[in-house]
Short mmCIF file of C-alpha atoms and ligand atoms in Angstrom, two decimals:
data_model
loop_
_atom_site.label_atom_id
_atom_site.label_comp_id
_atom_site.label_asym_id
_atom_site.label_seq_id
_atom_site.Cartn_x
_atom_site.Cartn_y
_atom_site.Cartn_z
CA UNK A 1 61.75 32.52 80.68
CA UNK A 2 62.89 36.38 81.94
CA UNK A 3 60.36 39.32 81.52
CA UNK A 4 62.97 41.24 80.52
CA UNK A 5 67.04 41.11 79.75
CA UNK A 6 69.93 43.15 79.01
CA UNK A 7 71.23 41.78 75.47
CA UNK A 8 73.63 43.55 73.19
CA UNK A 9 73.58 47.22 75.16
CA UNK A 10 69.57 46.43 74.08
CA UNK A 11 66.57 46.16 76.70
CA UNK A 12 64.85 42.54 75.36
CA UNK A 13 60.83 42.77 76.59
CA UNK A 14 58.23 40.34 76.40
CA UNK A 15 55.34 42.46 74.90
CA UNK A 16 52.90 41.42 77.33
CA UNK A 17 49.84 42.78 75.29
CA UNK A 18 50.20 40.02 73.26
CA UNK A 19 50.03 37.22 75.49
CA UNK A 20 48.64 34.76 75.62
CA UNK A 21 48.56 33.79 72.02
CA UNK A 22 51.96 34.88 70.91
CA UNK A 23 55.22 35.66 72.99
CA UNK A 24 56.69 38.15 71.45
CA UNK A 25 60.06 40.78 72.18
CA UNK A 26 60.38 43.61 71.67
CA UNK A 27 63.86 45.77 72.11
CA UNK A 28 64.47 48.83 73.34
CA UNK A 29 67.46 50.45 72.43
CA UNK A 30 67.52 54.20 73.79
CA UNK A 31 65.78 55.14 77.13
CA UNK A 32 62.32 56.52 75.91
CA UNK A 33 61.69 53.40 74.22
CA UNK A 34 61.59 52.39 77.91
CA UNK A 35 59.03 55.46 78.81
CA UNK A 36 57.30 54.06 76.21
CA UNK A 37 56.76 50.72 76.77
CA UNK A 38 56.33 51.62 80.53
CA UNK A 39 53.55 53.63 79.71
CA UNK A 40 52.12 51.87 76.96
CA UNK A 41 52.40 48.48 79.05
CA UNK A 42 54.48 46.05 77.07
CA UNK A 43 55.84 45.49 80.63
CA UNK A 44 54.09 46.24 83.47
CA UNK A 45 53.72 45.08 86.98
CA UNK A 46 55.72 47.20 90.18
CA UNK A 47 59.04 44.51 90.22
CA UNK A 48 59.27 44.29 86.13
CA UNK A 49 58.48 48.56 85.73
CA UNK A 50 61.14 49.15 88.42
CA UNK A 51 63.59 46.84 86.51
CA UNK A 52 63.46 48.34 83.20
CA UNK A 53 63.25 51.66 84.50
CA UNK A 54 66.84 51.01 86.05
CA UNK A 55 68.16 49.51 82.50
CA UNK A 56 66.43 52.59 81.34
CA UNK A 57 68.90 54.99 82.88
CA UNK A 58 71.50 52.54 81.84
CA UNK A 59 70.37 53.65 78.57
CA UNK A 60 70.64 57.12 79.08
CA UNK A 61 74.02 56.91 80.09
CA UNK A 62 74.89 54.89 77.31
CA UNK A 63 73.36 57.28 75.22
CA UNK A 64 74.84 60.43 76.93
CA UNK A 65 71.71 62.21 78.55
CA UNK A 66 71.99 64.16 81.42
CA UNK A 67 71.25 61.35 84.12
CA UNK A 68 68.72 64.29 85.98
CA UNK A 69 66.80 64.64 82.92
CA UNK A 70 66.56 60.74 82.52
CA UNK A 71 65.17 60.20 85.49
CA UNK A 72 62.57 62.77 85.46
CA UNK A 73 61.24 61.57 82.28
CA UNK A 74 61.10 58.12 83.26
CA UNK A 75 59.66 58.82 86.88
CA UNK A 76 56.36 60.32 84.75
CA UNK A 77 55.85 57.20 82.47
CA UNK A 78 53.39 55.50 85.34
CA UNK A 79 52.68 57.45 88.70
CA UNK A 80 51.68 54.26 91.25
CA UNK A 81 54.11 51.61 91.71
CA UNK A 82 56.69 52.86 93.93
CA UNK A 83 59.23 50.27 92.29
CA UNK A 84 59.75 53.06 89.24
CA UNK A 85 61.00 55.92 91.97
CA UNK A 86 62.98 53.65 93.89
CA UNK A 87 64.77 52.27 90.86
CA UNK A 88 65.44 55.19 89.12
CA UNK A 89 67.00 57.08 92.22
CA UNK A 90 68.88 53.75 93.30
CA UNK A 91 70.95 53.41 89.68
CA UNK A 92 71.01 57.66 89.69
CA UNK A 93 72.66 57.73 93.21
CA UNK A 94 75.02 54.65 91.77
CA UNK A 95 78.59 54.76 90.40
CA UNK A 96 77.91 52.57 87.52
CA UNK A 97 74.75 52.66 86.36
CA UNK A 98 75.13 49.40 83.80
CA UNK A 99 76.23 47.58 87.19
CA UNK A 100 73.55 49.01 89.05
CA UNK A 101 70.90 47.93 86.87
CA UNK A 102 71.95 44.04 86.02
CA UNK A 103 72.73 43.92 90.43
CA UNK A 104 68.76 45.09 90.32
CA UNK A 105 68.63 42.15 87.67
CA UNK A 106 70.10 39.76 89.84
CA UNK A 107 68.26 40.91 93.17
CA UNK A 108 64.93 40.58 91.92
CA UNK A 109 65.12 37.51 90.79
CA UNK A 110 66.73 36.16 94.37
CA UNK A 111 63.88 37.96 96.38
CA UNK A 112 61.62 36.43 94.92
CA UNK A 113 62.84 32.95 95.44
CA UNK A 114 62.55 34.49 99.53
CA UNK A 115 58.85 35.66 99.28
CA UNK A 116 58.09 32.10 97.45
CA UNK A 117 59.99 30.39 100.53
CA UNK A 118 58.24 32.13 103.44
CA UNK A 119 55.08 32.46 101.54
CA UNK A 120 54.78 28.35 100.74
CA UNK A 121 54.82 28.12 104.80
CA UNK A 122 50.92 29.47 105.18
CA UNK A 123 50.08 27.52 102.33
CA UNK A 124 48.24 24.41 102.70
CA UNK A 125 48.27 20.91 100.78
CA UNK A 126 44.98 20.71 98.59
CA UNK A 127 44.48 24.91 99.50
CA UNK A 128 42.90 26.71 96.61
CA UNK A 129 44.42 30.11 96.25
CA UNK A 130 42.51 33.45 94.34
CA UNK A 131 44.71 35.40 92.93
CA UNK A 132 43.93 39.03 91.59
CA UNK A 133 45.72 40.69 88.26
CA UNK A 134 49.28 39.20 87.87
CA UNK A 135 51.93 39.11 90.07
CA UNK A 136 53.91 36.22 88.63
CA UNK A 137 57.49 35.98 86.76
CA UNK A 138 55.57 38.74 83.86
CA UNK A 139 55.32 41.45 86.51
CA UNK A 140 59.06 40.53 87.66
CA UNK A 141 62.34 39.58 85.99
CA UNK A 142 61.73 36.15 87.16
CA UNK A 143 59.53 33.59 89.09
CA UNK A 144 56.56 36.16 90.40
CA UNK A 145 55.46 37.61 94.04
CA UNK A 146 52.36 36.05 94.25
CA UNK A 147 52.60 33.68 91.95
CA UNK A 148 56.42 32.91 93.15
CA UNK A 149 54.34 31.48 96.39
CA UNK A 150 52.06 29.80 94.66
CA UNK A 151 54.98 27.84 92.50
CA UNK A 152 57.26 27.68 95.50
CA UNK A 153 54.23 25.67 97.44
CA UNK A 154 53.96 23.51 94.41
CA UNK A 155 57.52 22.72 94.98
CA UNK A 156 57.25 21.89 98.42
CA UNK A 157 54.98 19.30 97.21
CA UNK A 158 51.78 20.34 98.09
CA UNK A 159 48.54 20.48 95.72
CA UNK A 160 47.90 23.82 94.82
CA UNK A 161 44.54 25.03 92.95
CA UNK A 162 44.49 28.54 91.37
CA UNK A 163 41.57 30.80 90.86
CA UNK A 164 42.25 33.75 88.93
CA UNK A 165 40.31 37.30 88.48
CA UNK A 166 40.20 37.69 84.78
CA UNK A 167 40.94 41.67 86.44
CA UNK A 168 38.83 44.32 83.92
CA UNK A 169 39.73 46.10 82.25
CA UNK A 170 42.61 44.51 81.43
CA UNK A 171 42.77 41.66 81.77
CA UNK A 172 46.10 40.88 83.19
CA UNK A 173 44.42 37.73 85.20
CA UNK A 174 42.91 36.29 81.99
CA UNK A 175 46.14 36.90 79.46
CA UNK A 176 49.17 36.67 82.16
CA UNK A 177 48.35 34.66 85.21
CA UNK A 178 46.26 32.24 83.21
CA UNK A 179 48.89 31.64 81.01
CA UNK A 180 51.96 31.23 83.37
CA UNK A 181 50.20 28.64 85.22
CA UNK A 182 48.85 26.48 82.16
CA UNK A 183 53.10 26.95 81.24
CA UNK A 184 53.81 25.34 85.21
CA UNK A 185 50.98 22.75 84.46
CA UNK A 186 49.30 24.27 88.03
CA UNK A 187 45.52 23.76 87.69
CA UNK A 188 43.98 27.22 87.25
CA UNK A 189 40.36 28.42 87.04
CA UNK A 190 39.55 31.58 85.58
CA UNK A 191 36.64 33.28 86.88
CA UNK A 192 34.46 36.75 85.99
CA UNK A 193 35.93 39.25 89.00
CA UNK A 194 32.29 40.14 90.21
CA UNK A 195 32.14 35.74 91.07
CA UNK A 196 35.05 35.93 93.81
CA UNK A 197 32.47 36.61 96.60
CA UNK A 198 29.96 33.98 95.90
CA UNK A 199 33.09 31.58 95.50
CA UNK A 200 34.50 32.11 99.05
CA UNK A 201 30.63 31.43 100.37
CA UNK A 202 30.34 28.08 98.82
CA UNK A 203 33.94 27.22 100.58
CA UNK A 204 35.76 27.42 96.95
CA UNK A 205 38.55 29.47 98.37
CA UNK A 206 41.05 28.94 101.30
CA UNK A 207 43.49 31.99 100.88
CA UNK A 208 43.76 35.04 98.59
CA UNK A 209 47.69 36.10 97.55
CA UNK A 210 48.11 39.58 96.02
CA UNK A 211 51.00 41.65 94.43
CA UNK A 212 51.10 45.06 95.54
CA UNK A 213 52.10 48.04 93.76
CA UNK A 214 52.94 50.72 96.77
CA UNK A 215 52.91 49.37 100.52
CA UNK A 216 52.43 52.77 102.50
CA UNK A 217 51.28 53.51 105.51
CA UNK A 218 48.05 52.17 106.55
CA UNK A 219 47.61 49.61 103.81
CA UNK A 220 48.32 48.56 100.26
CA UNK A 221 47.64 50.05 96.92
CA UNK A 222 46.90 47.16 94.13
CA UNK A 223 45.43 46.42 91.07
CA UNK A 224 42.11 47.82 91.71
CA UNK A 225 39.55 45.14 92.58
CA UNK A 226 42.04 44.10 95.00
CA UNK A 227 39.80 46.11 97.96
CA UNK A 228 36.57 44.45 96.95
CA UNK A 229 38.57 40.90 97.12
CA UNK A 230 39.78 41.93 100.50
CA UNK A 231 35.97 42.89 102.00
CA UNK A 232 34.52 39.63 100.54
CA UNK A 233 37.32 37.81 102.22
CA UNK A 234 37.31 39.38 105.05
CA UNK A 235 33.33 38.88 105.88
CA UNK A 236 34.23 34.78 105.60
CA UNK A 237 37.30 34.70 107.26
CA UNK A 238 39.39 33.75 104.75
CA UNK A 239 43.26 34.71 104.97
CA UNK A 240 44.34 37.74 102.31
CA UNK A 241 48.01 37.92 102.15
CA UNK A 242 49.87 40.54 100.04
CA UNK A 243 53.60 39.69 98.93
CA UNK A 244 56.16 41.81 97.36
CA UNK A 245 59.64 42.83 98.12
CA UNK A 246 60.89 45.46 100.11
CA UNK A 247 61.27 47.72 97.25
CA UNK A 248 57.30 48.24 97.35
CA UNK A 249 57.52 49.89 100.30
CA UNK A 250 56.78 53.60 100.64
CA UNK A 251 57.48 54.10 104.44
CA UNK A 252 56.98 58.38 103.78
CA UNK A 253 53.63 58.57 102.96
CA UNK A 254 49.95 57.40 103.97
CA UNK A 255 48.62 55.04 101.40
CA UNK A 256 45.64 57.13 101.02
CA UNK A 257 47.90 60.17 99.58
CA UNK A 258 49.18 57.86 96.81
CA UNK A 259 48.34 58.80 93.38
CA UNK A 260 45.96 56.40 91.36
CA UNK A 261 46.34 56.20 88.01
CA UNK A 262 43.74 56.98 86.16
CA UNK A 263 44.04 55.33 82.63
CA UNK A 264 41.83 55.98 79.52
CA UNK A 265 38.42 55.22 79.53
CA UNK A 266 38.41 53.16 76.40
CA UNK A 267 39.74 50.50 78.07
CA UNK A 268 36.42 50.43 79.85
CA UNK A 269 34.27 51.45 76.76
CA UNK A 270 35.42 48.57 74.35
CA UNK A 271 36.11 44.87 75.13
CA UNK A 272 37.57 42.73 72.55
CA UNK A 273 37.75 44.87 70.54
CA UNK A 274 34.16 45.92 70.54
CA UNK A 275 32.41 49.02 71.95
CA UNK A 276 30.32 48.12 74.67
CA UNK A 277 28.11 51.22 76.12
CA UNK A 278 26.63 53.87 73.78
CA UNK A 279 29.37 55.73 72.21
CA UNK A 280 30.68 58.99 74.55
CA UNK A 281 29.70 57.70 77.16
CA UNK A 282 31.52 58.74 80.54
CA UNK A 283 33.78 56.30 81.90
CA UNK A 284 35.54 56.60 85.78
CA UNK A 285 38.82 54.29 85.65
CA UNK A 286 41.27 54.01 88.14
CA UNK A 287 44.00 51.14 88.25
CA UNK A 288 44.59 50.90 91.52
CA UNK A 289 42.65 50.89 95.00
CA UNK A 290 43.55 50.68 98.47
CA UNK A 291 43.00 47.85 100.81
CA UNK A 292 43.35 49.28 104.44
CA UNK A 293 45.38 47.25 106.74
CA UNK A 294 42.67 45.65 108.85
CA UNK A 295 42.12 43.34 106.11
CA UNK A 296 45.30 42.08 105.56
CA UNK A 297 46.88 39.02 107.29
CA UNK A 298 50.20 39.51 106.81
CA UNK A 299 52.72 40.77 104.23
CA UNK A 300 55.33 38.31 102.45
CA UNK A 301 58.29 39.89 101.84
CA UNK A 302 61.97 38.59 101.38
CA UNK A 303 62.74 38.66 104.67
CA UNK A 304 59.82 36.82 106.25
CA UNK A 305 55.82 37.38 106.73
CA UNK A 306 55.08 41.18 108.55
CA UNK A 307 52.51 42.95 109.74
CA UNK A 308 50.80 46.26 107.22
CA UNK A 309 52.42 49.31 108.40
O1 MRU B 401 48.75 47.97 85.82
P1 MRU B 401 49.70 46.84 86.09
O2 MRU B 401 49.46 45.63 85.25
O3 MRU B 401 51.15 47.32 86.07
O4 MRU B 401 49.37 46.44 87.59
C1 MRU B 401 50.05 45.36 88.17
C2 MRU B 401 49.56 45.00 89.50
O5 MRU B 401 48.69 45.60 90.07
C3 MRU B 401 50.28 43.87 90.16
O6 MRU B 401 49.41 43.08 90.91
C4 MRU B 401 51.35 44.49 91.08
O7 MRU B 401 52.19 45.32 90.34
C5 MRU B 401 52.15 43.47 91.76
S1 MRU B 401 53.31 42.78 90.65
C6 MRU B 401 54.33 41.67 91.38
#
């Protein structure tokens, strides 16, 4: 199963909103269909975003827009995950930007086969592993940064349990991560995201993998809730890695100058569909957060486990 793939001069998508009850595509055939299901989330997650964004200026030269114009438009569909710039630029600096694009394809899918192979070594047999939001093969073209660990420890033959954060207010850990494990036949547990801390002081967690959305300097921006996983693990001593490929880095700026999305506040107000907090009521919500360096082990990239910088 692929996130996302170039059929017919078309964009294929799962629509990720509807998981997990029905997988559904969805096409997109000129590049604002791209903005828009960037911004609306049909595919989301820093690998998948930066991978459609390159197919969407593949698009846009299809379609004969100004390449310039392209890219500023699609730059503004999500402002955090430093994928979206990097991809853009990379296919608008390119000859060819069909080539450029399906090589981005291609790439993602073979780094994270790399993070899963140098990220199975700090795994454990029998280790149960929290997981925040979802970094698996949804959030990539393929196989999954966090979640690409997880399966490539599996396939090492070690026992694996999964906890995931059902990660308000979206639920991404609920609908995605839930899901793509129950496909792998990996036990999962879901749990509330305010239960991770009393978990890791009964002993019910050995490691915590993330995704990560922008590694800058100083630390790592990530689904938000990511920090508070990081200070709960961090007071018992448990090991908090972060993977994700080089692409995620942002080496010219200090983490804490990243900008944080800030996404509407009815996704905060209603939950299943029902309001829950008297109506107009204020709401603060920000996507992201930032987990300083000191309380991250290591990073797992493609080309082996590093320090924060
Ligand atoms: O808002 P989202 O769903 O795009 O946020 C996704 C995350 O925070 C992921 O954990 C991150 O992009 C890593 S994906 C391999």
């Amino acid at each position: 199963m692929k996130t996302l793939e170039w059929e017919n001069n078309k964009l294929k998508l799962i629509d990720q909103r509807q998981l997990p009850d029905n997988l559904v595509y969805i096409y997109c055939e000129n590049y604002k269909d791209v903005i828009v299901a960037i911004k609306d989330m049909a595919v989301r997650g820093a690998p998948a975003i930066g991978v459609a964004a390159a197919f969407g200026m593949a698009l846009a030269d299809i379609e004969g827009v100004d390449l310039n114009k392209a890219a500023n438009e699609i730059k503004s569909a999500r402002p955090t995950a430093v994928n979206l710039f990097w991809a853009v630029d990379r296919v608008l600096n390119s000859q060819n930007p069909l080539d450029e694009a399906l090589k981005m394809y291609e790439e993602d899918m073979a780094t994270n086969r790399a993070i899963g192979k140098f990220g199975s070594q700090v795994i454990d047999d029998g280790d149960t592993i929290l997981t925040h939001c979802n970094a698996g093969a949804l959030a990539c073209v393929d196989y999954g940064t966090a979640l690409g660990v997880i399966r490539a420890a599996r396939d090492a033959g070690k026992n694996i349990n999964v906890i995931c954060d059902e990660t308000r207010p979206r639920g991404q850990g609920a609908s995605l991560s839930v899901w793509e494990m129950q496909q792998e036949n990996i036990p999962v547990k879901l749990i509330p995201d305010v239960a991770s801390g009393y978990l890791m002081s009964q002993g019910m967690i050995d490691k915590v993998v993330i995704g990560a959305d922008r590694i800058a300097k100083g630390g790592v921006v990530n689904k938000v809730g990511s920090f508070m996983v990081a200070l709960a693990a961090k007071q018992h001593d448990i090991p908090f890695y972060v993977a994700a490929p080089y692409s995620t880095f942002d080496h010219e700026i200090s983490i804490f100058d990243t900008e944080i999305e800030e996404r509407d506040g009815d996704e905060v107000r209603y939950y299943g569909g029902a309001r829950i907090c008297p109506e107009g009521t204020e709401v603060i919500n920000p996507a992201f957060d930032i987990t300083p360096k000191e309380f991250i082990t290591g990073i797992i990239t493609e080309k082996g486990i590093i320090d924060p910088i």
